[in-house]
C-alpha cells in the first residue's frame, strides 16, 4: 500500500506525466512553457514548447487524440519563443540568429500546413 502511494506522489511531481486517458499532462506542459516565457526564460520555454509539439504530434494518431489545430498552436508557440530569442540576441551572434530564424520559419510553415 505504501509503495503504491509513493508511486502516485512521484507522478504528481512530474510535470511531464501524461495520463493514459487525459490531456492534463499536455496542459501542464503548456502552462509551464507559458510561465517560463513570461519570466523571460526563453530557452526553458523553447525546450518546453518543443516538448509540447512532440506530445501533440504523437497524439494525432494515439489516444488521447490531439486535433491538427492543437499541433498548429504548439508550433506557433514555439515559433513565437524563437522570435523572442532572436529579438533578445540583438545582432550579437549572426549565425545563431540565422539558425533560430530558420527554425522559427519551419515551425510557422508547419503551423500553416496544419491550420
Backbone as a ProteinNet text record, in pm:
[ID]
protein_1_A
[PRIMARY]
XXXXXXXXXXXXXXXXXXXXXXXXXXXXXXXXXXXXXXXXXXXXXXXXXXXXXXXXXXXXXXXXXXXXXXXXXXXXXXXXXXXXXXXXXXXXXXXXXXXXXXXXXXXXXXXXXXX
[TERTIARY]
82.6	0	86.5	185.9	275.1	348.7	392.7	465.6	375	249.6	156.6	138.1	130.1	116.8	241.3	358.8	482.4	485.2	440	436.9	339.6	227.2	129	186.2	254.1	312	422.3	503.4	611.9	556.3	442.6	381.6	325.2	275.5	221	329.8	451.9	562.2	623.1	589.2	644.7	555	605.2	523	498.8	571.7	552.3	467	415.3	335.9	206.2	179.4	57.5	-20.6	-141.1	-225	-270.9	-310.9	-348.8	-474.7	-565.1	-689.3	-715.2	-609.2	-625.5	-533.1	-575.6	-489.1	-429.7	-446.7	-397.5	-247.6	-172.4	-27	14.2	-53.5	-23.8	-55.1	-162.2	-198	-94.9	-39.7	64.6	190.9	227.2	345.7	326.9	210.8	184.6	187.9	129.2	130	273	354.1	493.8	567.9	546.9	610.5	566.5	437.7	387	450.8	462.9	523.3	669.9	742.2	883.1	898.2	811.6	816.7	788.7	690.3	655.9	768.8	842.9	956.7	1077.8	1074.9	1189.1	1287.8	1253.1	1337	1301.3	1351.9	1313.3	1370.8	1489.5	1547.5	1466.9	1430.5	1345.7	1210.4	1152.1	1023.6	1036.5	1147.7	1170.2	1174.1	1246	1253.8	1116.3	1042.3	910.3	812.8	814.4	722.8	762.6	891.2	931.2	875	878.5	819	669.3	603.2	460.3	431.3	514.2	496.9	505.3	605.6	623.1	505.1	456.8	341.6	219.5	192.3	74	82.4	200.4	214.4	195	247.4	229.3	81.2	6.6	-134.6	-226.2	-168.9	-251.9	-303.5	-223.9	-259.9	-277.7	-255.7	-262.4	-354.2	-439.2	-529.2	-449.5	-490.3	-600	-560	-647	-614.7	-605.2	-510.8	-497.9	-553.3	-606	-651.4	-533.8	-540.5	-435.9	-420.8	-530.6	-523	-441.7	-450.4	-369.3	-220.9	-187.1	-47.9	-1.4	-86.6	-52.7	-28.1	-110.4	-95.8	38.9	76.9	205.8	322.2	311.2	415.3	423.8	309.7	310.1	374	346.3	407.3	559.1	605.2	748.7	811.4	746.2	797.7	802.4	701.9	698.3	817.3	848.2	962.3	1092.8	1104.8	1225.5	1242.3	1133.5	1140.4	1180.2	1133.8	1173.5	1322.5	1373.8	1517.5	1597.2	1552.3	1620.8	1622	1508.1	1499.4	1594	1600.3	1684.8	1834.1	1869.9	2010.5	2060.7	1969.9	2001	2130.2	2138.5	2251.7	2385	2383.5	2507.7	2576.5	2500.8	2557.2	2477.3	2528.8	2454.8	2424.6	2518.5	2496.6	2381.5	2378.2	2271.8	2137.2	2140.4	2017.7	1960.3	2046.8	2000.9	1943.7	2008.2	1960.4	1820.7	1801.2	1671.1	1564	1601.3	1504.2	1458	1552.5	1518.7	1428.4	1460.7	1378.9	1239.3	1231.7	1102.7	1017.9	1081.4	1009.1	955.4	1034.2	988.4	866.2	867	751.7	629.2	647.8	533.5	477.6	565.5	518.9	438.9	490.7	418.7	284.3	283.3	158.6	57.1	102.8	14.8	-37.9	47.1	3.5	-107.4	-99.1	-196.3	-325.1	-318.3	-436.7	-538.6
-119.4	0	124.9	128.2	244.2	266.7	157.9	170.5	231.4	192.1	246.5	396.5	440.5	582.8	658.6	599.8	664.9	685.2	585	598.1	706.8	716	818.6	957.1	974.3	1104.2	1141.9	1046	1078.2	1119	1061.4	1100.6	1241.8	1283.1	1417.8	1523.4	1489.7	1584.3	1595.5	1506.5	1507.3	1592	1706.6	1797.1	1743.1	1636.8	1579.3	1452.7	1415.8	1294.1	1312.9	1220.6	1225.7	1098.9	1116.1	1001.2	933.9	807.4	733	786.1	848.3	896.8	1043.2	1119.8	1257.1	1349	1471.3	1571	1663.7	1629.6	1713.6	1735.7	1631.8	1643.3	1745.3	1746.7	1843.2	1983.9	1999.3	2130.6	2179	2089.1	2124.4	2168.8	2096.3	2131.7	2269.4	2293.9	2423.7	2535.9	2513.6	2614.7	2642.7	2538	2555.2	2640.4	2612.8	2691.5	2837.1	2859.1	2996.3	3070.4	3001.6	3064.1	3097.5	3006.1	3031.5	3149.9	3155.1	3266.1	3398.9	3401	3523.7	3569.7	3473.2	3507.3	3554.2	3534.6	3571.7	3457.9	3337.7	3219.3	3159.2	3223.1	3183.1	3048	3014.5	2884.7	2773.1	2792.3	2694.6	2680.9	2795	2793	2722.7	2744.8	2678.9	2527.4	2481.5	2337.4	2281.1	2353.4	2306.7	2304.3	2409.5	2412.3	2310.5	2281.4	2172.5	2040.1	2021.4	1901.7	1898.3	2013.1	2021.9	1982.5	2029.3	1993.8	1842.4	1781.2	1636.4	1560	1603.8	1537.3	1550.9	1673	1696.1	1616.3	1613.8	1538.1	1388.6	1339.2	1197.6	1164.4	1255.4	1229.6	1264	1291.4	1299	1159.7	1057.3	920.5	828	877.5	795.8	863.5	784.2	840.4	887	990.2	1082	1172.4	1184.2	1248.8	1401	1454.2	1599.2	1632.2	1750	1794.1	1858.5	1866.1	1937.3	2082.4	2143.4	2281.1	2288.9	2185.9	2180.9	2177.2	2096.4	2085.4	2217	2278.9	2407.6	2513.2	2512.5	2607.4	2587.5	2462.4	2432.4	2481	2462.6	2511.7	2665.1	2731.6	2878.5	2927.8	2861.3	2899.5	2884.4	2776.4	2753.3	2861.1	2893.1	2996.8	3132.6	3161.4	3287.8	3299.5	3192.6	3195.4	3212.1	3143.9	3158.4	3303.1	3367	3507.6	3598.7	3567.3	3646.1	3628.7	3508	3484.7	3564.1	3563.8	3640.4	3788.1	3837.8	3979	4011.5	3921.1	3942.8	3936.9	3855.8	3846.8	3979	4055.8	4190.8	4196.1	4109.4	4104.7	4069.5	4008.5	3974	3853.3	3761.3	3640.3	3606.4	3646.2	3630.2	3484.6	3394.2	3252.8	3197.1	3232.6	3185.7	3248.3	3374.9	3442.7	3374.1	3343.5	3278.2	3139.3	3067.1	2933.8	2942.5	3036.2	3048.4	3101.3	3191.8	3240.8	3128.2	3046	2933.8	2835	2804.8	2712.1	2770.3	2900.1	2966	2957.5	2981.7	2974.5	2833.8	2732.2	2593.8	2564.7	2615.7	2595.5	2669.4	2789	2864.1	2797	2744	2671.6	2549.8	2474.3	2355	2393.9	2503.1	2551.6	2586.4	2652.5	2691	2567.9	2468	2344.5	2274.9	2280.8	2211.9	2291.4	2421	2506.8	2497.1
0	0	0	86.6	95.1	-37.2	-99.6	-225.7	-332.6	-338.3	-434.8	-413.6	-289	-261	-303.9	-283.8	-325.3	-476.2	-552.3	-697.8	-739.8	-673.5	-706.2	-680.2	-567.3	-535.3	-632.2	-673.6	-766.4	-901.4	-943.4	-1070	-1062.8	-946.9	-932.8	-940.7	-903.9	-908.8	-1047.7	-1137.8	-1272.2	-1362.4	-1406.4	-1487	-1626.9	-1666.3	-1798.1	-1795.5	-1678.1	-1668.3	-1745.4	-1836	-1914.7	-1886.8	-1833.7	-1803.3	-1930.9	-1924	-2043	-2111.5	-2038	-2099.5	-2063.9	-2051.9	-2007.6	-2085.5	-2104.2	-2166.3	-2061	-1934	-1826.1	-1836.3	-1868.9	-1879.7	-1983.7	-2096.5	-2202.2	-2154.4	-2080.4	-2028.4	-1928.1	-1849.8	-1753.4	-1827.5	-1932.6	-2010.8	-2073.5	-2130.1	-2192.7	-2089.1	-1972.7	-1865.7	-1819.9	-1811.5	-1770.7	-1873.7	-2001.2	-2106.5	-2103.5	-2081	-2072	-1954.8	-1841.2	-1722.3	-1747.6	-1811.4	-1841.4	-1937.2	-2036.4	-2132.3	-2062.5	-1974.3	-1902.4	-1810.4	-1753.2	-1667.3	-1747.3	-1878.8	-1961.8	-1981	-1934.9	-1956	-2091.8	-2197.8	-2333	-2373.2	-2326.2	-2359.3	-2291.9	-2165.6	-2097.5	-2166.2	-2205.4	-2274.9	-2409.8	-2479.4	-2608.2	-2590	-2490.6	-2464.7	-2429.2	-2348.5	-2306.1	-2423.3	-2506.2	-2620.5	-2726.9	-2740.6	-2831.3	-2780.6	-2649.9	-2589.1	-2617.8	-2608.6	-2637.3	-2781.8	-2874.7	-3016.3	-3032.8	-2971.3	-2985.1	-2926.2	-2811.1	-2749.1	-2838.3	-2883.7	-2968.1	-3098.4	-3161.9	-3286.7	-3261.6	-3151.8	-3118.1	-3103.2	-3044.3	-3017.4	-3134.7	-3250	-3370.7	-3406.6	-3373.8	-3410.7	-3291.2	-3169.8	-3049.7	-2948	-2884.1	-2782.8	-2661.8	-2592.1	-2623.6	-2740.2	-2835.4	-2961.4	-2950.3	-3027.6	-3046.4	-3183.5	-3197.6	-3328.7	-3402.5	-3533.2	-3607.5	-3562	-3516.8	-3467.6	-3338.2	-3254.1	-3132.3	-3167.3	-3267.3	-3310	-3371.1	-3452.6	-3514	-3405.9	-3303.4	-3192.3	-3121.8	-3100.5	-3035.5	-3123.4	-3253.7	-3344.4	-3340.1	-3334.2	-3327.7	-3198.9	-3087.8	-2960	-2966.6	-3028.1	-3041.8	-3129.6	-3240.8	-3330.6	-3260.5	-3178.9	-3104.9	-3010.3	-2939.4	-2846.5	-2924.6	-3036.9	-3118.9	-3165.1	-3204.2	-3246.3	-3130.3	-3011	-2893.5	-2864.8	-2883.9	-2864.9	-2966.7	-3091.7	-3197.1	-3161.1	-3115.8	-3078.4	-2962.3	-2866.3	-2749.5	-2785	-2884.7	-2926.4	-2984.9	-3046.1	-3093.3	-3176.2	-3276.9	-3371.1	-3306.7	-3188.8	-3119.8	-3183	-3238.9	-3297.3	-3423.3	-3537.7	-3663.3	-3696.1	-3669	-3700.4	-3617.2	-3489.9	-3401.7	-3439.9	-3474.8	-3517.5	-3641.5	-3738.5	-3860.7	-3830.9	-3740.4	-3702.2	-3642	-3548.5	-3482.6	-3577.8	-3668.1	-3767.1	-3858.4	-3902.2	-3990	-3918	-3794	-3716	-3693.3	-3666.4	-3647.1	-3774.6	-3888.2	-4015.7	-4040	-4005.9	-4023.9	-3937	-3814.4	-3725.7	-3779.2	-3832.6	-3887.4	-4012.4	-4094.7	-4214.5	-4174.6	-4078.2	-4031.5	-3970	-3896.7	-3836.6	-3945.9	-4049.2	-4159.1	-4231.6	-4251	-4318.2	-4239	-4107.6	-4023	-4001.8	-4021.7	-3996.8	-4107.2
[MASK]
+++++++++++++++++++++++++++++++++++++++++++++++++++++++++++++++++++++++++++++++++++++++++++++++++++++++++++++++++++

